[in-house]
Coordinates of N, CA and C in Angstrom, one line a residue:
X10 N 9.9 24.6 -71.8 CA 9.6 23.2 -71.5 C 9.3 23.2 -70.0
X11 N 8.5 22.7 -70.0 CA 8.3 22.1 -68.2 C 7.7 20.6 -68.0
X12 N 7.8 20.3 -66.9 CA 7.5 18.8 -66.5 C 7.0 19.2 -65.3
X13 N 5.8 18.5 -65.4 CA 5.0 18.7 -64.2 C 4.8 17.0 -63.2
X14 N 4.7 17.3 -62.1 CA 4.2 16.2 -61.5 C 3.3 16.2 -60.6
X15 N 2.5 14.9 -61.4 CA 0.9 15.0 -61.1 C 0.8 14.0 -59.6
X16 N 1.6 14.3 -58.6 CA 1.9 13.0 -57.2 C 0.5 13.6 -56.6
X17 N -0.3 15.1 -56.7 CA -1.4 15.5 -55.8 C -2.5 14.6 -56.2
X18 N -2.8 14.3 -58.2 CA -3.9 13.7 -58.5 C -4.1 12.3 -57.9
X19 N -2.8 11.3 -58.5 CA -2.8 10.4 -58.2 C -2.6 9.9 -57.0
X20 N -2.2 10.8 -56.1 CA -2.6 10.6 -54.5 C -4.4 10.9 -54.0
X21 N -4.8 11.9 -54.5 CA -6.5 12.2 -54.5 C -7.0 10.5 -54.7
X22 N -6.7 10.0 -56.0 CA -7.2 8.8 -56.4 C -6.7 7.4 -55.9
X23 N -5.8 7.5 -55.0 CA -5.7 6.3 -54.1 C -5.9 6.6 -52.9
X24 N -6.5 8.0 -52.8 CA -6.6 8.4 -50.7 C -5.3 8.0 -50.3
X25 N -4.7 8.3 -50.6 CA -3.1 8.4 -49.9 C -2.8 9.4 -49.5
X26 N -2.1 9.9 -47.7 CA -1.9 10.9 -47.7 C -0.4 10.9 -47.8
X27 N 0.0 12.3 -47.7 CA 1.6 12.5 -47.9 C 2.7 11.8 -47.0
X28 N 1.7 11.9 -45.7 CA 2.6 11.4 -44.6 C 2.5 9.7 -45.1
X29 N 2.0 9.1 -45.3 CA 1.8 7.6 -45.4 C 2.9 7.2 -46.5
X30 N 2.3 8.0 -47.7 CA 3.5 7.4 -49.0 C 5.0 7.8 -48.6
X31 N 4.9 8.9 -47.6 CA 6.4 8.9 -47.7 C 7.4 8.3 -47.1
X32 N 6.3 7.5 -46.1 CA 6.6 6.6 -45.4 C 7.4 5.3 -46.1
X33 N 6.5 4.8 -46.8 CA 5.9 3.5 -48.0 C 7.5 3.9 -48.8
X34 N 7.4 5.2 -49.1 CA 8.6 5.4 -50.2 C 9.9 5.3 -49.7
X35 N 10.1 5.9 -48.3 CA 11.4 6.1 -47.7 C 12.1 7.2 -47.8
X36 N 10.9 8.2 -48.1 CA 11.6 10.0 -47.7 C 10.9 10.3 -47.2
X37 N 11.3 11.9 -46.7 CA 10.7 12.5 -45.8 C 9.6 13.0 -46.0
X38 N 8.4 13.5 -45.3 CA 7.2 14.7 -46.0 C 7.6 15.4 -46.6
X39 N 8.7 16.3 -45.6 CA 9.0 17.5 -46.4 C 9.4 17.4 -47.8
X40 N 10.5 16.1 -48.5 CA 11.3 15.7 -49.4 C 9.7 15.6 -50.5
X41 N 9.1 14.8 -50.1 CA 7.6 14.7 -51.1 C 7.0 15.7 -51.3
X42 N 6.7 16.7 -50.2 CA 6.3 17.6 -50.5 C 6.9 19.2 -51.9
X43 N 8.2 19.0 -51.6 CA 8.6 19.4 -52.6 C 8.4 18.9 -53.8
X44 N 8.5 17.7 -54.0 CA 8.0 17.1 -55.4 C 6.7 17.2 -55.8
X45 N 5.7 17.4 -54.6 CA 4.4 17.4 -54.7 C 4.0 18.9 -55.2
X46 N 4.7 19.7 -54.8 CA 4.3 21.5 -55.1 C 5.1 21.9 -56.3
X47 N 6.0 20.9 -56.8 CA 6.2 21.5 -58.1 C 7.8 22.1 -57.9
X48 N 8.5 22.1 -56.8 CA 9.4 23.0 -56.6 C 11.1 21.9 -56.9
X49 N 10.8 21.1 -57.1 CA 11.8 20.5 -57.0 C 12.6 20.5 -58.3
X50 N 14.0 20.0 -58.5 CA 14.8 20.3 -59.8 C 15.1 19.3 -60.2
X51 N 14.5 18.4 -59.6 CA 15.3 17.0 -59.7 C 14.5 15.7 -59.4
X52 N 14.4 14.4 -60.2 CA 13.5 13.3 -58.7 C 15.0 12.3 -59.3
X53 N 15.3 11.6 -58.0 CA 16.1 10.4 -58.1 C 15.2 9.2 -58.9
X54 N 16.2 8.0 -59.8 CA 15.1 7.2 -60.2 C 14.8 6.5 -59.3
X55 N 15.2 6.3 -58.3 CA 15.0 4.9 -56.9 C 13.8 6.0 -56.5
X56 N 13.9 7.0 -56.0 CA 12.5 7.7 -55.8 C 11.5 7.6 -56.9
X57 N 11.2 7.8 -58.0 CA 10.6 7.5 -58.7 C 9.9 6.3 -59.6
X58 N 11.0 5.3 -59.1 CA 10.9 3.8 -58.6 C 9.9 3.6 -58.2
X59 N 10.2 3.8 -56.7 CA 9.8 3.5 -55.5 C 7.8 4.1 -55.5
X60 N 7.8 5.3 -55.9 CA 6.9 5.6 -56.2 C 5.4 5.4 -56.8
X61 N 6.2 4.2 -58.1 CA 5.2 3.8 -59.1 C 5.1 2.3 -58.3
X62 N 5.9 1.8 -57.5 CA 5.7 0.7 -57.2 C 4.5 0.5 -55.7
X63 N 4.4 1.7 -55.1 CA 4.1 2.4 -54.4 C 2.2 2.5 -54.3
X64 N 2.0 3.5 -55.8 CA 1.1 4.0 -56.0 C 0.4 3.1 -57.4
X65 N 1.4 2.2 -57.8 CA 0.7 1.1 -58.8 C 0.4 2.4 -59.9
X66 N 1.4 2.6 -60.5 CA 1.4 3.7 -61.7 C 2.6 3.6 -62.2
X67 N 2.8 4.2 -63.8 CA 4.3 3.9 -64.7 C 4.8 5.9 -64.5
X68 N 5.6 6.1 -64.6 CA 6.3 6.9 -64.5 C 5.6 8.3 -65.6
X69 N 5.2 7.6 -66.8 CA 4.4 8.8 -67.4 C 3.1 9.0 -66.8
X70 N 2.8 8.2 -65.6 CA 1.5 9.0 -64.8 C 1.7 9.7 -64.2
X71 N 3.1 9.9 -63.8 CA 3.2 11.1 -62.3 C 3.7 12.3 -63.2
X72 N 4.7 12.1 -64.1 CA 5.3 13.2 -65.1 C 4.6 13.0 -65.9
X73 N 4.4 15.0 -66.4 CA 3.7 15.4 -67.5 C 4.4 16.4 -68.2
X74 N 4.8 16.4 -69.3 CA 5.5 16.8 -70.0 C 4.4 18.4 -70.7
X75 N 5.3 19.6 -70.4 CA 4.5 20.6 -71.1 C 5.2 21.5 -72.1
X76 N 4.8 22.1 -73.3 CA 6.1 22.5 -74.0 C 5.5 23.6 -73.6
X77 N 6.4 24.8 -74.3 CA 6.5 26.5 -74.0 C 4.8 26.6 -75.2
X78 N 4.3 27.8 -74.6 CA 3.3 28.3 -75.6 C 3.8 28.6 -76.9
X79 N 4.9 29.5 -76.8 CA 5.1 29.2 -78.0 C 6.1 28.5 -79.3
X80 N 5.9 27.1 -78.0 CA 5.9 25.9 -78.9 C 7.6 26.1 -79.3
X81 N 8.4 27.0 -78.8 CA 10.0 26.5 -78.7 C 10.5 26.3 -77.2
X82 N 11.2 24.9 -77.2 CA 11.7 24.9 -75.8 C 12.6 26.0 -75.5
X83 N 13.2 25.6 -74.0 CA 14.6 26.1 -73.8 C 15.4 25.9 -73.1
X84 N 16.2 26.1 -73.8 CA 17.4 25.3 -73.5 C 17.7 23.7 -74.1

């Protein structure tokens, strides 16, 4: 299983850059940018909140859900 988050598209499609939303949101670049590369293990909901209210999006636009190829999770 993985969950992907799509913060690079939907930032492309509002010309938002990193430095500005993270502003808007109330974390740091660096903190976004982790979420933005994929590296992160975790998003808070107030971040994820903050986010959609942010970028005018529902939470299944930023998370994408991917199952294993072969189609058993884990864990």
């Amino acid at each position: 299983m993985t969950i992907r988050i799509n913060l690079d598209v939907i930032m492309a499609q509002r010309q938002m850059r990193l430095k500005d939303l993270a502003q808007q949101v109330g974390i740091t670049e660096a903190n976004l940018s982790i979420l933005k590369t994929q590296k992160a293990k975790a998003v808070r909901f107030s971040t994820l909140d903050m986010l959609c209210k942010v970028l005018s999006c529902e939470p299944g636009d930023i998370l994408k859900y991917e199952s294993d190829e072969d189609g058993q999770g884990k864990g």
